[in-house]
Amino acid sequence: MYITVRDRPSSTDKAAASGASTRPPVGRVVIVLGVVSLLTDVSSESVSAILPLYLTMVVGLSPVAYGLIDGLYQGVSALVRLGGGWLSDASDRPKWVAFLGYGLSAVARIFLLFASGAAGIAAVVTADRIGKGIRTAPRDAMISTSTPSEHLGRAFGVHRMLDTIGAALGPLIAFGLLMLVPDGYSVVLVVSLAFALAGVALLGLLGPDVRARREQEKAAAPTPPPFKWRDLADRRLRPLLVVSGVLGLLTVGDGFIYLALLDHGGVNVSWFPLFYVGTNLAYLLLAVPIGRLSDRIGRARILVVGHLALVGAYLCSVLPTSTAAATVGTLALLGTFYAATDGVIAAIAGRLVPVQARTSGIAAAQTVVAVARMLASAGFGLLWFLLGPAVAMGTVAALLVVAVLAAATRISRLDGAEVTP
Amino acid sequence: MSTRVRILAFMAIVVVLVVGAGVYVLREGSEVRAERAAEPAAPQAPVADVADGPRIVFRHTGIDNEYGVVAMVALDDPSGPRAFTGVACDRVAARPDGASCLVTDRGVVTSYEDKELDADWDEVDTTALPGIPSRTRLSPDGTLAATTVFVSGHSYMSTGFSTATEVHEFGGGKRWGNLEKFQLVIDGRPVNPLDRNIWGVTFVDDRAFYATVGTGGTTYLVRGDLEARTLTAVSEHAECPSISPDGTRVAFKVDVDPGRKIVWQIAVMDLATGDRTLLADGPRGLDDQVAWLDDDTILYGLPRADEPGVTDVWSVAAAADATPELLIEQAWSPTVVP
């Protein structure tokens, strides 16, 4: 048996009862991990922003070689993620597994400086993705373990906000440096490496060594058994995996939505990169408020209903409105969708499995979503070609509404499920 | 270690990183500025001296104050004085009365353009491009231009790679649009693969051309017809074709190590017989669309392994056992203007 609490604060919330602020400070763990993510995202997104130019202009890669490297990014991380989850649970040392992941990506940055030719760069890019796959679930598990259950949504919101600030700063820093030093790709790579190393140092030196199993032992609770794969088949986790898998199958890649916007007419292609900036901006502004809302009214409810924002984005991208309205509306809705799902799903998954399987539970949910979305994008490509953007988007939007309604029947079961402390 | 020691250690690391990266940025910045202020190593000539005779037009890649600028040398003296046009291009293709110049305008919103220039290198038309410049070619009489770009997301982790190849009349006028909209015919059957990408156009005349179609992991050499809007596969495993001046042969890249790795070499195909000649002693790993110096000789740019951004133009006879020779130092994207 696990000690369980209801996953929703009652009106006699502890903080409210004591007369203190109803918004207790977010834990140091969340802030430190958020800043680590911020630094790392500045690093990876500054490289992302210049890599296509660097590969084609300086390294001189042609379409096929460039495509090969681009494709590597798909899929690699899904497999590794479950491995990282297992390692973290089996050793009860999420901090050091996450450290390994961040470290691997930082080391990959060093080699990127010296890599020349398609094979070398492909190896570096793969190592970077493996690092990301390893670190994500242990990091989310640490946030989950160190935060009281009733504030989890907000904690993840704060983390994702910091993370997204880094992602938005990265390209700005990269292009600022390129203006300072013409064709200074190596300068961008070196500065990116410095950010990555700062992130790794921050995690290693100041990242708290959160260990869920040991803490429960200290609390004189019954010692949890070691992690077993069977823990992932927990009855409470299964509906979440099914719901997020089905919704994921109707989540087509951002790329398609942006292409639909371009197809909308009148949008200059040079604005394309700004679509990402717009979505990120909406995401970082909404991550915390929506996270808090999810703590109040139920996280599974926000996760499921948040997909309606995606429906809105699909429709907005193809409706015959003015171009400006379509663009702003689509990006705002897409940012809302991410704010309602990305951190929220980690917040839910971590509490639906026994403590000793927390990282693996989060990794399993994230992997299901990632794989479902990959399939969705592949299938949507076909639909787009057969029906054209407007009809294809409309079809997926209609299917997604049906899926949300169906998933809504599971909400009470998910939000009402007994949670692990 | 106490928390205080850890905080101090972290701050020390941050200081080291900030100082280290800062010094590197400043040093690299002043070094680049110094290099970019230097005069080119090659002897220079006024444009008028070179522009009237047969010439090779190319992008100068010496790290100096003419970096990236289009230059010309006399066809009979490639290592002789070069004339700088004052126009900077990432890729360039030229004809006697004009040139197509693909440029990248870097910024937070990076944009890309195809600038079309007249014989005096003045701009006559500009077309916005949907991605990073990759290839440009003009038709033999200079009336048509074809451009290939990478349609890029902002991030190397988003979607797979994609190209956009378009044909239009030089200097504005009729546009045939993205060649992906053309009817593709493989093995005599019309097909509609979703994953098709088209790149590397070479014009036969103002209606027919050759190009590469990539789909399902295979590349096809296709013959295109602008009037009929068709692309018909004529051979497999061929990338970035370039037709010889007499129109009898096509040179292209082939992957001689199929599988995960890509090792390109040049092959030449006789269009009448379909026979291929692999240039076994030619460049391995060449990654550009080649050009023809004359009916027997191929030109191509090759990056220098030890100097990022610097390339040289080499020549090699279109024969199995030919040995490449360095033709023009610090050059890229060559076109012969007879």
Coordinates of C-alpha atoms in Angstrom, one line a residue, chain A residues 28 39 44-45 47-49 51-53 56-74 95 109 113 119 125 128-129 132 171-172 175 177-183 185-187 190-191 193-194 197-198 201-202 204-207 255 259 268-274 276 381-382 385, chain B residues 1 3 6-7 9-10 13-14 17-18 20-21 24-26 28-29 32-33 36 59 67 90-91 104 106-112 128-135 148 150-163 192-194 196 199 219 239-240 253 260-262 264 287-288 303 305 308-309 332:
Chain A
R28 CA 14.8 25.9 -4.8
L39 CA 21.3 27.9 -19.7
S44 CA 21.2 24.3 -27.9
E45 CA 18.9 26.9 -29.5
V47 CA 23.4 26.3 -32.2
S48 CA 20.0 25.2 -33.8
A49 CA 19.5 28.7 -35.2
L51 CA 23.3 25.1 -37.8
P52 CA 21.5 25.0 -41.2
L53 CA 23.5 28.0 -42.4
T56 CA 25.4 24.5 -45.9
M57 CA 27.6 27.6 -46.2
V58 CA 30.8 26.6 -44.3
V59 CA 30.8 22.8 -44.2
G60 CA 29.2 22.8 -47.6
L61 CA 26.7 20.0 -47.2
S62 CA 24.3 19.2 -50.0
P63 CA 20.6 18.3 -49.7
V64 CA 20.9 14.6 -49.0
A65 CA 23.7 14.9 -46.4
Y66 CA 21.9 17.7 -44.6
G67 CA 18.6 15.7 -44.7
L68 CA 20.4 12.7 -43.2
I69 CA 21.5 14.8 -40.2
D70 CA 18.2 16.5 -39.8
G71 CA 16.4 13.1 -39.7
L72 CA 18.7 11.8 -37.0
Y73 CA 16.9 14.0 -34.6
Q74 CA 13.7 12.1 -34.9
K95 CA 20.4 14.0 -10.2
R109 CA 29.3 20.8 -28.3
L113 CA 33.8 22.8 -33.0
A119 CA 29.6 11.8 -40.6
V125 CA 24.1 15.7 -33.2
D128 CA 23.4 15.7 -28.2
R129 CA 20.0 14.1 -28.7
K132 CA 18.5 15.2 -24.0
P171 CA 18.7 32.5 -31.4
L172 CA 18.9 36.2 -30.4
F175 CA 22.5 36.4 -34.4
L177 CA 27.2 37.4 -32.2
L178 CA 27.1 36.9 -35.9
M179 CA 26.5 40.7 -36.3
L180 CA 29.5 41.3 -34.0
V181 CA 31.8 38.8 -35.8
P182 CA 30.9 38.3 -39.5
D183 CA 30.6 34.6 -40.3
Y185 CA 30.1 30.5 -36.5
S186 CA 33.0 29.3 -34.3
V187 CA 32.2 32.2 -31.9
V190 CA 32.2 28.6 -28.3
V191 CA 29.7 30.8 -26.5
L193 CA 29.6 25.7 -25.1
A194 CA 30.2 28.1 -22.3
L197 CA 29.1 24.1 -19.2
A198 CA 27.6 26.7 -16.9
A201 CA 28.3 23.2 -13.3
L202 CA 25.1 24.6 -11.8
G204 CA 26.5 19.4 -10.4
L205 CA 27.4 21.9 -7.6
L206 CA 24.0 23.3 -6.6
G207 CA 21.5 20.8 -7.9
G255 CA 5.7 22.6 -39.0
L259 CA 3.1 25.7 -43.4
N268 CA 6.0 36.4 -46.3
V269 CA 8.2 33.4 -45.9
S270 CA 10.9 35.4 -44.2
W271 CA 8.5 35.6 -41.2
F272 CA 8.7 31.9 -40.8
P273 CA 11.3 31.8 -38.0
L274 CA 9.2 34.3 -36.1
Y276 CA 8.5 29.9 -33.4
G381 CA 1.5 14.4 -44.5
L382 CA -0.6 12.0 -46.5
F385 CA -1.4 15.8 -49.9
Chain B
M1 CA 31.4 20.7 0.6
T3 CA 26.6 25.1 0.3
R6 CA 29.5 25.1 -3.7
I7 CA 28.1 28.6 -4.5
A9 CA 32.8 27.3 -6.8
F10 CA 29.9 27.8 -9.2
I13 CA 33.3 28.6 -12.9
V14 CA 30.9 31.2 -14.3
L17 CA 33.5 30.8 -18.6
V18 CA 32.4 34.5 -19.1
G20 CA 37.1 32.8 -21.5
A21 CA 34.2 33.1 -23.9
Y24 CA 37.5 34.5 -27.5
V25 CA 34.7 36.6 -29.0
L26 CA 36.8 39.8 -28.8
E28 CA 38.1 36.3 -32.9
G29 CA 36.2 39.5 -33.8
V32 CA 38.2 38.6 -38.5
R33 CA 38.1 42.3 -38.9
R36 CA 38.6 41.2 -43.8
R59 CA 32.6 33.6 -55.9
Y67 CA 35.3 37.7 -49.3
D90 CA 26.5 32.9 -51.8
R91 CA 25.9 31.2 -55.1
T104 CA 21.6 35.4 -47.4
R106 CA 21.4 37.5 -41.9
G107 CA 19.5 38.7 -38.9
V108 CA 17.0 37.6 -36.3
V109 CA 14.7 37.2 -39.2
T110 CA 17.2 35.8 -41.8
S111 CA 16.0 36.3 -45.4
Y112 CA 17.2 34.9 -48.7
A128 CA 12.5 36.3 -52.3
L129 CA 13.6 32.7 -51.7
P130 CA 11.9 30.4 -49.2
G131 CA 15.1 29.1 -47.7
I132 CA 18.9 28.7 -47.6
P133 CA 20.5 29.1 -51.1
S134 CA 21.8 25.8 -52.5
R135 CA 22.0 25.9 -56.3
T148 CA 17.2 25.5 -55.4
F150 CA 16.7 24.3 -48.4
V151 CA 13.3 25.1 -47.0
S152 CA 14.4 25.3 -43.4
G153 CA 12.6 25.3 -40.1
H154 CA 14.4 27.4 -37.6
S155 CA 15.6 24.3 -35.8
Y156 CA 17.6 21.3 -36.8
M157 CA 15.4 19.2 -34.7
S158 CA 12.1 20.0 -36.3
T159 CA 11.0 18.3 -39.6
G160 CA 13.0 16.4 -42.2
F161 CA 14.9 18.2 -44.9
S162 CA 13.1 19.7 -47.8
T163 CA 14.1 21.6 -50.9
N192 CA 2.8 11.2 -56.9
P193 CA 5.2 10.5 -54.0
L194 CA 4.8 12.8 -51.0
R196 CA 9.7 14.0 -53.3
W199 CA 17.2 19.9 -56.8
T219 CA 17.8 9.7 -56.4
E239 CA 22.5 13.8 -58.1
C240 CA 23.0 17.4 -59.2
K253 CA 27.5 12.9 -58.4
R260 CA 24.4 4.7 -44.3
K261 CA 27.5 6.6 -45.4
I262 CA 27.6 8.9 -48.4
W264 CA 30.2 11.0 -53.6
D287 CA 29.5 17.9 -52.6
D288 CA 28.5 20.5 -55.3
P303 CA 36.3 23.2 -49.4
A305 CA 39.9 20.9 -45.0
P308 CA 36.7 26.9 -42.9
G309 CA 35.0 29.0 -45.5
W332 CA 33.5 28.7 -55.5

